[in-house]
Amino acid sequence: MGRIPRSYLLNRVVTLLLTVWIAATLIWIIPRLSPVDPADIMLGRMAAGAGAVENADQILERLKANFGLNDPLVVQYVKYIRNVVIFDFGLSTATFPTQVSTLIARALPWTVGLMLLSVVITFFIGNALGALMAWDRSPKLVRVAIPAAMVFTSIPPILSGLLLMWILAAKLRWFPLTGAYGLTVEPGWTWGFVQSVIHHGFLPALSIVIVTFGFWALGMRGLMITVQGEDYVTLAKAKGLRPRYILYRYMIRNAILPQITAFALKIGLLVAGQVLVERIFAYNGMGKLLYDAILDQDFPVIQGVSFVIILMTAVSVFLVDLVYPFVDPRVRHDGGEA
């Protein structure tokens, strides 16, 4: 196993940087294909709030200058890449003159917390249930109950969220309807605040878990069926090893490896799936921020949030790629197999 070779690490770092650069370039190009001008949007908001705007042409030119829209496209692109490196995504057009990075810094911890909680719970529950579905010694009740529970996986997250809100919040009043924490709770590292955050975050996390655990369960079931026919499993059974030991040591440990790769790739998709969930629960995360930015046509915020989501996914894949050989000793960092 050993340490990571420099050549391998350098190759992965270059791949990571290239992926992020291509993604940042596409994020810069796509909004410029739209006929909508951010300066026109801001001027329209000013007119809607205060009627006719005096010296509209001068204000429009000043706004375009502030956003750098009068510069040649090459200059705009170079400035954009330079600012992205330092996580400076410019000013929000909807909440001008608030920095986009400020809005992201406020929303990112909530999304990361909700995402990690839901994806970790879903990963372990889904893989455990998938392993039990394929294990020939599982009770019949388990084999019937698990597929029945997977009916929920066909429901979109927004519908599961609304259903949970109606049952657990509106009817039973066990959980609050919306918000990330109580209005009377002072944010800070106190037990009261932590309790409030967990209480408010339970329903959003549950609405994601119940519709996504089937992805892991079905994938794990297929991998377990494949592993069951391997020679080392047959040899373990012939040696008289305990069935539970064979299940964990020989079957789950080998079947789980592709799921670890999927775990990293799922992060970006999960954040995208949280958009509507965070919106209906008024959860102050990246999903709600992106949803509001799309409604307001706030292109700087859309660009900033999209870049951060892509960066999170790329870094997750990068880390898994480095850790994978330590999880599976058969895979070496030099690209071969032991």
mmCIF file of C-alpha atoms in Angstrom:
data_model
loop_
_atom_site.group_PDB
_atom_site.id
_atom_site.type_symbol
_atom_site.label_atom_id
_atom_site.label_comp_id
_atom_site.label_asym_id
_atom_site.label_seq_id
_atom_site.Cartn_x
_atom_site.Cartn_y
_atom_site.Cartn_z
ATOM 1 C CA MET A 1 0.000 0.000 0.000
ATOM 2 C CA GLY A 2 2.656 2.545 1.129
ATOM 3 C CA ARG A 3 2.653 6.235 0.520
ATOM 4 C CA ILE A 4 1.178 8.002 -2.511
ATOM 5 C CA PRO A 5 3.710 8.409 -5.385
ATOM 6 C CA ARG A 6 4.367 11.993 -6.432
ATOM 7 C CA SER A 7 3.605 11.272 -10.073
ATOM 8 C CA TYR A 8 0.199 9.832 -9.179
ATOM 9 C CA LEU A 9 -0.636 12.753 -6.883
ATOM 10 C CA LEU A 10 0.501 15.296 -9.485
ATOM 11 C CA ASN A 11 -1.614 13.606 -12.141
ATOM 12 C CA ARG A 12 -4.704 13.709 -9.939
ATOM 13 C CA VAL A 13 -4.125 17.343 -8.955
ATOM 14 C CA VAL A 14 -3.797 18.344 -12.616
ATOM 15 C CA THR A 15 -6.992 16.447 -13.415
ATOM 16 C CA LEU A 16 -8.776 18.205 -10.547
ATOM 17 C CA LEU A 17 -7.616 21.654 -11.658
ATOM 18 C CA LEU A 18 -8.515 20.939 -15.281
ATOM 19 C CA THR A 19 -12.002 19.788 -14.282
ATOM 20 C CA VAL A 20 -12.594 22.875 -12.160
ATOM 21 C CA TRP A 21 -11.244 25.178 -14.912
ATOM 22 C CA ILE A 22 -13.515 23.655 -17.580
ATOM 23 C CA ALA A 23 -16.506 23.868 -15.240
ATOM 24 C CA ALA A 24 -15.733 27.499 -14.373
ATOM 25 C CA THR A 25 -15.432 28.333 -18.080
ATOM 26 C CA LEU A 26 -18.800 26.768 -18.887
ATOM 27 C CA ILE A 27 -20.388 28.595 -15.954
ATOM 28 C CA TRP A 28 -19.021 31.861 -17.390
ATOM 29 C CA ILE A 29 -20.161 31.135 -20.966
ATOM 30 C CA ILE A 30 -23.718 29.892 -20.387
ATOM 31 C CA PRO A 31 -25.179 33.067 -18.766
ATOM 32 C CA ARG A 32 -23.696 35.153 -21.585
ATOM 33 C CA LEU A 33 -25.754 33.194 -24.091
ATOM 34 C CA SER A 34 -28.844 34.660 -22.441
ATOM 35 C CA PRO A 35 -30.264 37.900 -23.889
ATOM 36 C CA VAL A 36 -30.912 39.177 -20.359
ATOM 37 C CA ASP A 37 -28.571 41.926 -19.116
ATOM 38 C CA PRO A 38 -27.917 41.997 -15.325
ATOM 39 C CA ALA A 39 -27.756 45.791 -15.407
ATOM 40 C CA ASP A 40 -31.167 45.970 -17.091
ATOM 41 C CA ILE A 41 -32.573 43.684 -14.377
ATOM 42 C CA MET A 42 -31.287 45.956 -11.610
ATOM 43 C CA LEU A 43 -32.613 49.047 -13.348
ATOM 44 C CA GLY A 44 -35.979 47.345 -13.739
ATOM 45 C CA ARG A 45 -36.073 46.607 -10.001
ATOM 46 C CA MET A 46 -35.272 50.233 -9.241
ATOM 47 C CA ALA A 47 -38.072 51.379 -11.547
ATOM 48 C CA ALA A 48 -40.519 48.910 -9.999
ATOM 49 C CA GLY A 49 -39.726 50.162 -6.510
ATOM 50 C CA ALA A 50 -39.581 53.883 -7.140
ATOM 51 C CA GLY A 51 -41.392 54.474 -10.414
ATOM 52 C CA ALA A 52 -39.579 56.173 -13.271
ATOM 53 C CA VAL A 53 -35.825 56.426 -12.764
ATOM 54 C CA GLU A 54 -34.154 59.718 -13.661
ATOM 55 C CA ASN A 55 -30.984 59.566 -15.752
ATOM 56 C CA ALA A 56 -31.683 55.905 -16.486
ATOM 57 C CA ASP A 57 -29.111 55.768 -19.300
ATOM 58 C CA GLN A 58 -26.320 57.097 -17.072
ATOM 59 C CA ILE A 59 -27.242 54.718 -14.247
ATOM 60 C CA LEU A 60 -27.342 51.823 -16.699
ATOM 61 C CA GLU A 61 -23.855 52.628 -17.998
ATOM 62 C CA ARG A 62 -22.533 52.943 -14.447
ATOM 63 C CA LEU A 63 -24.007 49.565 -13.509
ATOM 64 C CA LYS A 64 -22.478 47.966 -16.600
ATOM 65 C CA ALA A 65 -19.134 49.464 -15.663
ATOM 66 C CA ASN A 66 -19.428 48.106 -12.113
ATOM 67 C CA PHE A 67 -20.149 44.623 -13.447
ATOM 68 C CA GLY A 68 -17.434 44.905 -16.096
ATOM 69 C CA LEU A 69 -19.915 44.378 -18.940
ATOM 70 C CA ASN A 70 -18.308 47.079 -21.081
ATOM 71 C CA ASP A 71 -14.975 45.280 -21.206
ATOM 72 C CA PRO A 72 -14.092 42.942 -24.101
ATOM 73 C CA LEU A 73 -15.088 39.330 -23.526
ATOM 74 C CA VAL A 74 -11.471 38.229 -23.204
ATOM 75 C CA VAL A 75 -10.882 40.785 -20.447
ATOM 76 C CA GLN A 76 -14.113 39.739 -18.712
ATOM 77 C CA TYR A 77 -13.039 36.097 -18.829
ATOM 78 C CA VAL A 78 -9.550 36.750 -17.447
ATOM 79 C CA LYS A 79 -10.992 38.849 -14.620
ATOM 80 C CA TYR A 80 -13.567 36.146 -13.900
ATOM 81 C CA ILE A 81 -10.981 33.357 -13.665
ATOM 82 C CA ARG A 82 -8.737 35.521 -11.489
ATOM 83 C CA ASN A 83 -11.604 36.309 -9.129
ATOM 84 C CA VAL A 84 -12.803 32.683 -9.008
ATOM 85 C CA VAL A 85 -9.377 31.605 -7.771
ATOM 86 C CA ILE A 86 -9.839 33.825 -4.714
ATOM 87 C CA PHE A 87 -13.566 32.938 -4.454
ATOM 88 C CA ASP A 88 -14.658 36.448 -5.424
ATOM 89 C CA PHE A 89 -17.859 35.988 -7.436
ATOM 90 C CA GLY A 90 -18.769 39.667 -7.603
ATOM 91 C CA LEU A 91 -21.876 41.442 -6.367
ATOM 92 C CA SER A 92 -25.380 40.064 -6.221
ATOM 93 C CA THR A 93 -27.809 41.856 -8.531
ATOM 94 C CA ALA A 94 -30.824 40.938 -6.378
ATOM 95 C CA THR A 95 -29.299 42.109 -3.068
ATOM 96 C CA PHE A 96 -26.904 44.704 -4.468
ATOM 97 C CA PRO A 97 -24.282 45.577 -3.225
ATOM 98 C CA THR A 98 -23.927 42.338 -1.167
ATOM 99 C CA GLN A 99 -20.980 40.140 -2.113
ATOM 100 C CA VAL A 100 -21.930 36.740 -3.573
ATOM 101 C CA SER A 101 -19.212 35.113 -1.473
ATOM 102 C CA THR A 102 -20.921 36.484 1.644
ATOM 103 C CA LEU A 103 -24.239 34.896 0.657
ATOM 104 C CA ILE A 104 -22.515 31.579 -0.086
ATOM 105 C CA ALA A 105 -20.599 31.675 3.209
ATOM 106 C CA ARG A 106 -23.899 32.034 5.075
ATOM 107 C CA ALA A 107 -25.645 29.212 3.195
ATOM 108 C CA LEU A 108 -22.815 26.693 2.747
ATOM 109 C CA PRO A 109 -22.606 25.386 6.355
ATOM 110 C CA TRP A 110 -26.341 24.598 6.383
ATOM 111 C CA THR A 111 -26.173 22.698 3.098
ATOM 112 C CA VAL A 112 -23.015 20.807 4.049
ATOM 113 C CA GLY A 113 -24.526 19.805 7.388
ATOM 114 C CA LEU A 114 -27.818 18.665 5.863
ATOM 115 C CA MET A 115 -26.039 16.941 2.976
ATOM 116 C CA LEU A 116 -23.556 15.032 5.119
ATOM 117 C CA LEU A 117 -26.251 13.973 7.567
ATOM 118 C CA SER A 118 -28.599 12.698 4.863
ATOM 119 C CA VAL A 119 -25.982 11.122 2.576
ATOM 120 C CA VAL A 120 -24.157 9.324 5.406
ATOM 121 C CA ILE A 121 -27.400 7.958 6.871
ATOM 122 C CA THR A 122 -28.651 6.980 3.417
ATOM 123 C CA PHE A 123 -25.327 5.371 2.478
ATOM 124 C CA PHE A 124 -25.145 3.111 5.523
ATOM 125 C CA ILE A 125 -28.861 2.272 5.659
ATOM 126 C CA GLY A 126 -29.139 1.664 1.919
ATOM 127 C CA ASN A 127 -26.074 -0.555 1.714
ATOM 128 C CA ALA A 128 -27.065 -2.522 4.830
ATOM 129 C CA LEU A 129 -30.554 -3.155 3.461
ATOM 130 C CA GLY A 130 -29.163 -4.061 0.039
ATOM 131 C CA ALA A 131 -26.821 -6.597 1.617
ATOM 132 C CA LEU A 132 -29.694 -8.147 3.588
ATOM 133 C CA MET A 133 -31.836 -8.364 0.443
ATOM 134 C CA ALA A 134 -29.165 -10.472 -1.275
ATOM 135 C CA TRP A 135 -28.035 -12.559 1.716
ATOM 136 C CA ASP A 136 -29.493 -16.047 1.544
ATOM 137 C CA ARG A 137 -29.837 -16.248 5.339
ATOM 138 C CA SER A 138 -31.938 -13.106 5.749
ATOM 139 C CA PRO A 139 -35.368 -13.656 7.339
ATOM 140 C CA LYS A 140 -38.264 -13.759 4.863
ATOM 141 C CA LEU A 141 -39.882 -10.800 6.615
ATOM 142 C CA VAL A 142 -36.809 -8.686 5.837
ATOM 143 C CA ARG A 143 -36.851 -9.691 2.172
ATOM 144 C CA VAL A 144 -40.495 -8.646 1.913
ATOM 145 C CA ALA A 145 -40.388 -5.509 4.058
ATOM 146 C CA ILE A 146 -37.362 -3.903 2.397
ATOM 147 C CA PRO A 147 -38.712 -3.972 -1.191
ATOM 148 C CA ALA A 148 -42.040 -2.658 0.131
ATOM 149 C CA ALA A 149 -40.268 0.256 1.806
ATOM 150 C CA MET A 150 -38.480 1.056 -1.450
ATOM 151 C CA VAL A 151 -41.788 2.252 -2.917
ATOM 152 C CA PHE A 152 -40.900 5.629 -1.404
ATOM 153 C CA THR A 153 -37.862 5.885 -3.697
ATOM 154 C CA SER A 154 -40.154 6.594 -6.657
ATOM 155 C CA ILE A 155 -41.456 9.753 -4.961
ATOM 156 C CA PRO A 156 -39.696 13.066 -5.783
ATOM 157 C CA PRO A 157 -38.004 14.672 -2.749
ATOM 158 C CA ILE A 158 -40.326 17.679 -2.850
ATOM 159 C CA LEU A 159 -43.408 15.451 -2.544
ATOM 160 C CA SER A 160 -41.895 13.450 0.291
ATOM 161 C CA GLY A 161 -41.084 16.739 2.013
ATOM 162 C CA LEU A 162 -44.653 17.994 1.643
ATOM 163 C CA LEU A 163 -46.008 14.651 2.894
ATOM 164 C CA LEU A 164 -43.760 14.716 5.956
ATOM 165 C CA MET A 165 -44.679 18.351 6.633
ATOM 166 C CA TRP A 166 -48.378 17.508 6.547
ATOM 167 C CA ILE A 167 -48.137 14.417 8.780
ATOM 168 C CA LEU A 168 -45.314 15.138 11.237
ATOM 169 C CA ALA A 169 -45.459 18.937 11.370
ATOM 170 C CA ALA A 170 -49.002 20.104 10.565
ATOM 171 C CA LYS A 171 -50.988 17.183 12.028
ATOM 172 C CA LEU A 172 -48.849 15.674 14.785
ATOM 173 C CA ARG A 173 -46.865 18.891 15.471
ATOM 174 C CA TRP A 174 -43.739 16.911 16.313
ATOM 175 C CA PHE A 175 -41.492 19.108 14.179
ATOM 176 C CA PRO A 176 -41.536 22.725 12.970
ATOM 177 C CA LEU A 177 -42.830 23.469 9.499
ATOM 178 C CA THR A 178 -40.021 25.687 8.248
ATOM 179 C CA GLY A 179 -36.747 27.317 9.190
ATOM 180 C CA ALA A 180 -33.263 26.145 10.116
ATOM 181 C CA TYR A 181 -33.606 26.977 13.830
ATOM 182 C CA GLY A 182 -36.056 28.597 16.212
ATOM 183 C CA LEU A 183 -36.755 32.305 15.945
ATOM 184 C CA THR A 184 -36.196 32.769 19.679
ATOM 185 C CA VAL A 185 -32.892 30.874 19.689
ATOM 186 C CA GLU A 186 -29.661 32.855 19.570
ATOM 187 C CA PRO A 187 -27.188 31.326 17.052
ATOM 188 C CA GLY A 188 -23.992 30.088 18.681
ATOM 189 C CA TRP A 189 -22.191 27.022 19.950
ATOM 190 C CA THR A 190 -24.733 26.319 22.672
ATOM 191 C CA TRP A 191 -26.684 23.155 23.398
ATOM 192 C CA GLY A 192 -29.980 24.964 22.903
ATOM 193 C CA PHE A 193 -28.981 26.107 19.426
ATOM 194 C CA VAL A 194 -27.695 22.646 18.467
ATOM 195 C CA GLN A 195 -30.961 21.061 19.624
ATOM 196 C CA SER A 196 -32.960 23.575 17.610
ATOM 197 C CA VAL A 197 -30.877 22.948 14.478
ATOM 198 C CA ILE A 198 -31.307 19.155 14.789
ATOM 199 C CA HIS A 199 -35.034 19.540 15.448
ATOM 200 C CA HIS A 200 -35.532 21.772 12.401
ATOM 201 C CA GLY A 201 -33.236 19.753 10.162
ATOM 202 C CA PHE A 202 -34.794 16.356 10.848
ATOM 203 C CA LEU A 203 -37.660 16.636 8.345
ATOM 204 C CA PRO A 204 -35.554 17.988 5.444
ATOM 205 C CA ALA A 205 -32.985 15.240 6.015
ATOM 206 C CA LEU A 206 -35.672 12.535 6.326
ATOM 207 C CA SER A 207 -37.382 13.686 3.122
ATOM 208 C CA ILE A 208 -34.079 13.126 1.290
ATOM 209 C CA VAL A 209 -33.237 9.833 3.010
ATOM 210 C CA ILE A 210 -36.502 8.024 2.296
ATOM 211 C CA VAL A 211 -36.354 8.748 -1.440
ATOM 212 C CA THR A 212 -32.631 8.061 -1.995
ATOM 213 C CA PHE A 213 -31.770 5.004 0.109
ATOM 214 C CA GLY A 214 -33.140 2.768 -2.661
ATOM 215 C CA PHE A 215 -30.296 3.881 -4.950
ATOM 216 C CA TRP A 216 -27.761 2.403 -2.557
ATOM 217 C CA ALA A 217 -29.889 -0.642 -1.696
ATOM 218 C CA LEU A 218 -30.407 -1.716 -5.299
ATOM 219 C CA GLY A 219 -26.770 -1.097 -6.179
ATOM 220 C CA MET A 220 -25.542 -3.044 -3.162
ATOM 221 C CA ARG A 221 -27.955 -5.897 -3.875
ATOM 222 C CA GLY A 222 -26.607 -6.288 -7.406
ATOM 223 C CA LEU A 223 -23.009 -6.197 -6.211
ATOM 224 C CA MET A 224 -23.726 -8.707 -3.439
ATOM 225 C CA ILE A 225 -25.289 -11.143 -5.912
ATOM 226 C CA THR A 226 -22.150 -10.900 -8.022
ATOM 227 C CA VAL A 227 -19.854 -11.402 -5.027
ATOM 228 C CA GLN A 228 -21.808 -14.456 -3.814
ATOM 229 C CA GLY A 229 -20.590 -16.452 -6.787
ATOM 230 C CA GLU A 230 -16.899 -15.678 -6.277
ATOM 231 C CA ASP A 231 -14.477 -18.481 -5.449
ATOM 232 C CA TYR A 232 -13.290 -16.900 -2.198
ATOM 233 C CA VAL A 233 -16.868 -16.870 -0.847
ATOM 234 C CA THR A 234 -17.327 -20.509 -1.802
ATOM 235 C CA LEU A 235 -14.007 -21.366 -0.137
ATOM 236 C CA ALA A 236 -15.007 -19.482 3.024
ATOM 237 C CA LYS A 237 -18.248 -21.482 3.218
ATOM 238 C CA ALA A 238 -16.343 -24.735 2.657
ATOM 239 C CA LYS A 239 -13.993 -23.852 5.525
ATOM 240 C CA GLY A 240 -17.010 -23.666 7.827
ATOM 241 C CA LEU A 241 -16.724 -19.989 8.734
ATOM 242 C CA ARG A 242 -19.679 -18.387 10.442
ATOM 243 C CA PRO A 243 -22.285 -17.008 7.985
ATOM 244 C CA ARG A 244 -22.263 -13.533 9.554
ATOM 245 C CA TYR A 245 -18.461 -13.434 9.376
ATOM 246 C CA ILE A 246 -18.604 -14.381 5.696
ATOM 247 C CA LEU A 247 -21.287 -11.737 5.102
ATOM 248 C CA TYR A 248 -19.199 -8.923 6.574
ATOM 249 C CA ARG A 249 -15.624 -9.989 5.900
ATOM 250 C CA TYR A 250 -15.911 -11.553 2.463
ATOM 251 C CA MET A 251 -19.072 -10.181 0.847
ATOM 252 C CA ILE A 252 -19.858 -6.687 2.122
ATOM 253 C CA ARG A 253 -16.226 -5.553 2.230
ATOM 254 C CA ASN A 254 -15.746 -6.438 -1.436
ATOM 255 C CA ALA A 255 -19.156 -5.322 -2.681
ATOM 256 C CA ILE A 256 -18.940 -1.928 -0.957
ATOM 257 C CA LEU A 257 -15.967 -0.679 -2.989
ATOM 258 C CA PRO A 258 -17.861 0.616 -6.072
ATOM 259 C CA GLN A 259 -20.378 2.220 -3.718
ATOM 260 C CA ILE A 260 -17.611 4.331 -2.201
ATOM 261 C CA THR A 261 -16.889 5.826 -5.617
ATOM 262 C CA ALA A 262 -20.590 6.465 -6.138
ATOM 263 C CA PHE A 263 -20.670 8.163 -2.727
ATOM 264 C CA ALA A 264 -18.350 10.922 -3.981
ATOM 265 C CA LEU A 265 -20.225 11.348 -7.258
ATOM 266 C CA LYS A 266 -23.557 11.485 -5.422
ATOM 267 C CA ILE A 267 -22.589 14.616 -3.488
ATOM 268 C CA GLY A 268 -23.128 16.969 -6.421
ATOM 269 C CA LEU A 269 -26.422 15.315 -7.361
ATOM 270 C CA LEU A 270 -27.587 15.441 -3.758
ATOM 271 C CA VAL A 271 -26.977 19.183 -3.509
ATOM 272 C CA ALA A 272 -28.961 19.661 -6.716
ATOM 273 C CA GLY A 273 -31.762 17.514 -5.272
ATOM 274 C CA GLN A 274 -31.802 19.596 -2.097
ATOM 275 C CA VAL A 275 -32.796 22.749 -3.980
ATOM 276 C CA LEU A 276 -36.561 22.248 -3.774
ATOM 277 C CA VAL A 277 -36.355 20.523 -0.385
ATOM 278 C CA GLU A 278 -34.576 23.513 1.133
ATOM 279 C CA ARG A 279 -37.033 25.826 -0.611
ATOM 280 C CA ILE A 280 -40.224 24.255 0.766
ATOM 281 C CA PHE A 281 -38.736 24.018 4.272
ATOM 282 C CA ALA A 282 -37.301 27.568 4.029
ATOM 283 C CA TYR A 283 -33.961 26.036 4.999
ATOM 284 C CA ASN A 284 -31.214 28.614 4.593
ATOM 285 C CA GLY A 285 -28.873 26.509 2.465
ATOM 286 C CA MET A 286 -27.311 26.613 -0.973
ATOM 287 C CA GLY A 287 -30.387 25.049 -2.549
ATOM 288 C CA LYS A 288 -32.689 27.834 -1.395
ATOM 289 C CA LEU A 289 -30.082 30.425 -2.362
ATOM 290 C CA LEU A 290 -29.817 28.960 -5.874
ATOM 291 C CA TYR A 291 -33.598 28.699 -6.237
ATOM 292 C CA ASP A 292 -34.110 32.339 -5.249
ATOM 293 C CA ALA A 293 -31.265 33.434 -7.535
ATOM 294 C CA ILE A 294 -32.884 31.672 -10.512
ATOM 295 C CA LEU A 295 -36.215 33.375 -9.804
ATOM 296 C CA ASP A 296 -34.481 36.761 -9.494
ATOM 297 C CA GLN A 297 -32.219 36.100 -12.519
ATOM 298 C CA ASP A 298 -29.276 36.843 -10.244
ATOM 299 C CA PHE A 299 -26.518 35.536 -12.523
ATOM 300 C CA PRO A 300 -23.544 36.218 -10.210
ATOM 301 C CA VAL A 301 -25.154 34.145 -7.432
ATOM 302 C CA ILE A 302 -26.102 31.380 -9.886
ATOM 303 C CA GLN A 303 -22.507 31.286 -11.136
ATOM 304 C CA GLY A 304 -21.042 31.297 -7.631
ATOM 305 C CA VAL A 305 -23.320 28.577 -6.224
ATOM 306 C CA SER A 306 -22.880 26.378 -9.311
ATOM 307 C CA PHE A 307 -19.102 26.686 -9.105
ATOM 308 C CA VAL A 308 -19.035 25.762 -5.403
ATOM 309 C CA ILE A 309 -21.249 22.707 -6.025
ATOM 310 C CA ILE A 310 -18.992 21.534 -8.862
ATOM 311 C CA LEU A 311 -15.907 22.181 -6.752
ATOM 312 C CA MET A 312 -17.327 20.127 -3.875
ATOM 313 C CA THR A 313 -18.022 17.222 -6.218
ATOM 314 C CA ALA A 314 -14.598 17.405 -7.890
ATOM 315 C CA VAL A 315 -12.761 17.538 -4.557
ATOM 316 C CA SER A 316 -14.827 14.622 -3.230
ATOM 317 C CA VAL A 317 -13.902 12.472 -6.241
ATOM 318 C CA PHE A 318 -10.259 13.549 -5.858
ATOM 319 C CA LEU A 319 -10.157 12.506 -2.197
ATOM 320 C CA VAL A 320 -11.890 9.192 -2.864
ATOM 321 C CA ASP A 321 -9.410 8.517 -5.660
ATOM 322 C CA LEU A 322 -6.556 8.969 -3.188
ATOM 323 C CA VAL A 323 -8.166 6.965 -0.394
ATOM 324 C CA TYR A 324 -9.455 4.099 -2.565
ATOM 325 C CA PRO A 325 -6.198 2.075 -2.615
ATOM 326 C CA PHE A 326 -6.113 2.184 1.195
ATOM 327 C CA VAL A 327 -9.677 0.813 1.284
ATOM 328 C CA ASP A 328 -8.913 -1.878 -1.299
ATOM 329 C CA PRO A 329 -5.272 -3.062 -1.056
ATOM 330 C CA ARG A 330 -5.633 -4.764 -4.448
ATOM 331 C CA VAL A 331 -5.605 -1.344 -6.136
ATOM 332 C CA ARG A 332 -2.280 0.467 -6.259
ATOM 333 C CA HIS A 333 -1.624 4.157 -6.775
ATOM 334 C CA ASP A 334 0.503 3.386 -9.794
ATOM 335 C CA GLY A 335 -2.622 2.334 -11.661
ATOM 336 C CA GLY A 336 -2.121 -1.418 -11.445
ATOM 337 C CA GLU A 337 -3.436 -4.146 -9.208
ATOM 338 C CA ALA A 338 -1.608 -5.981 -6.513
#
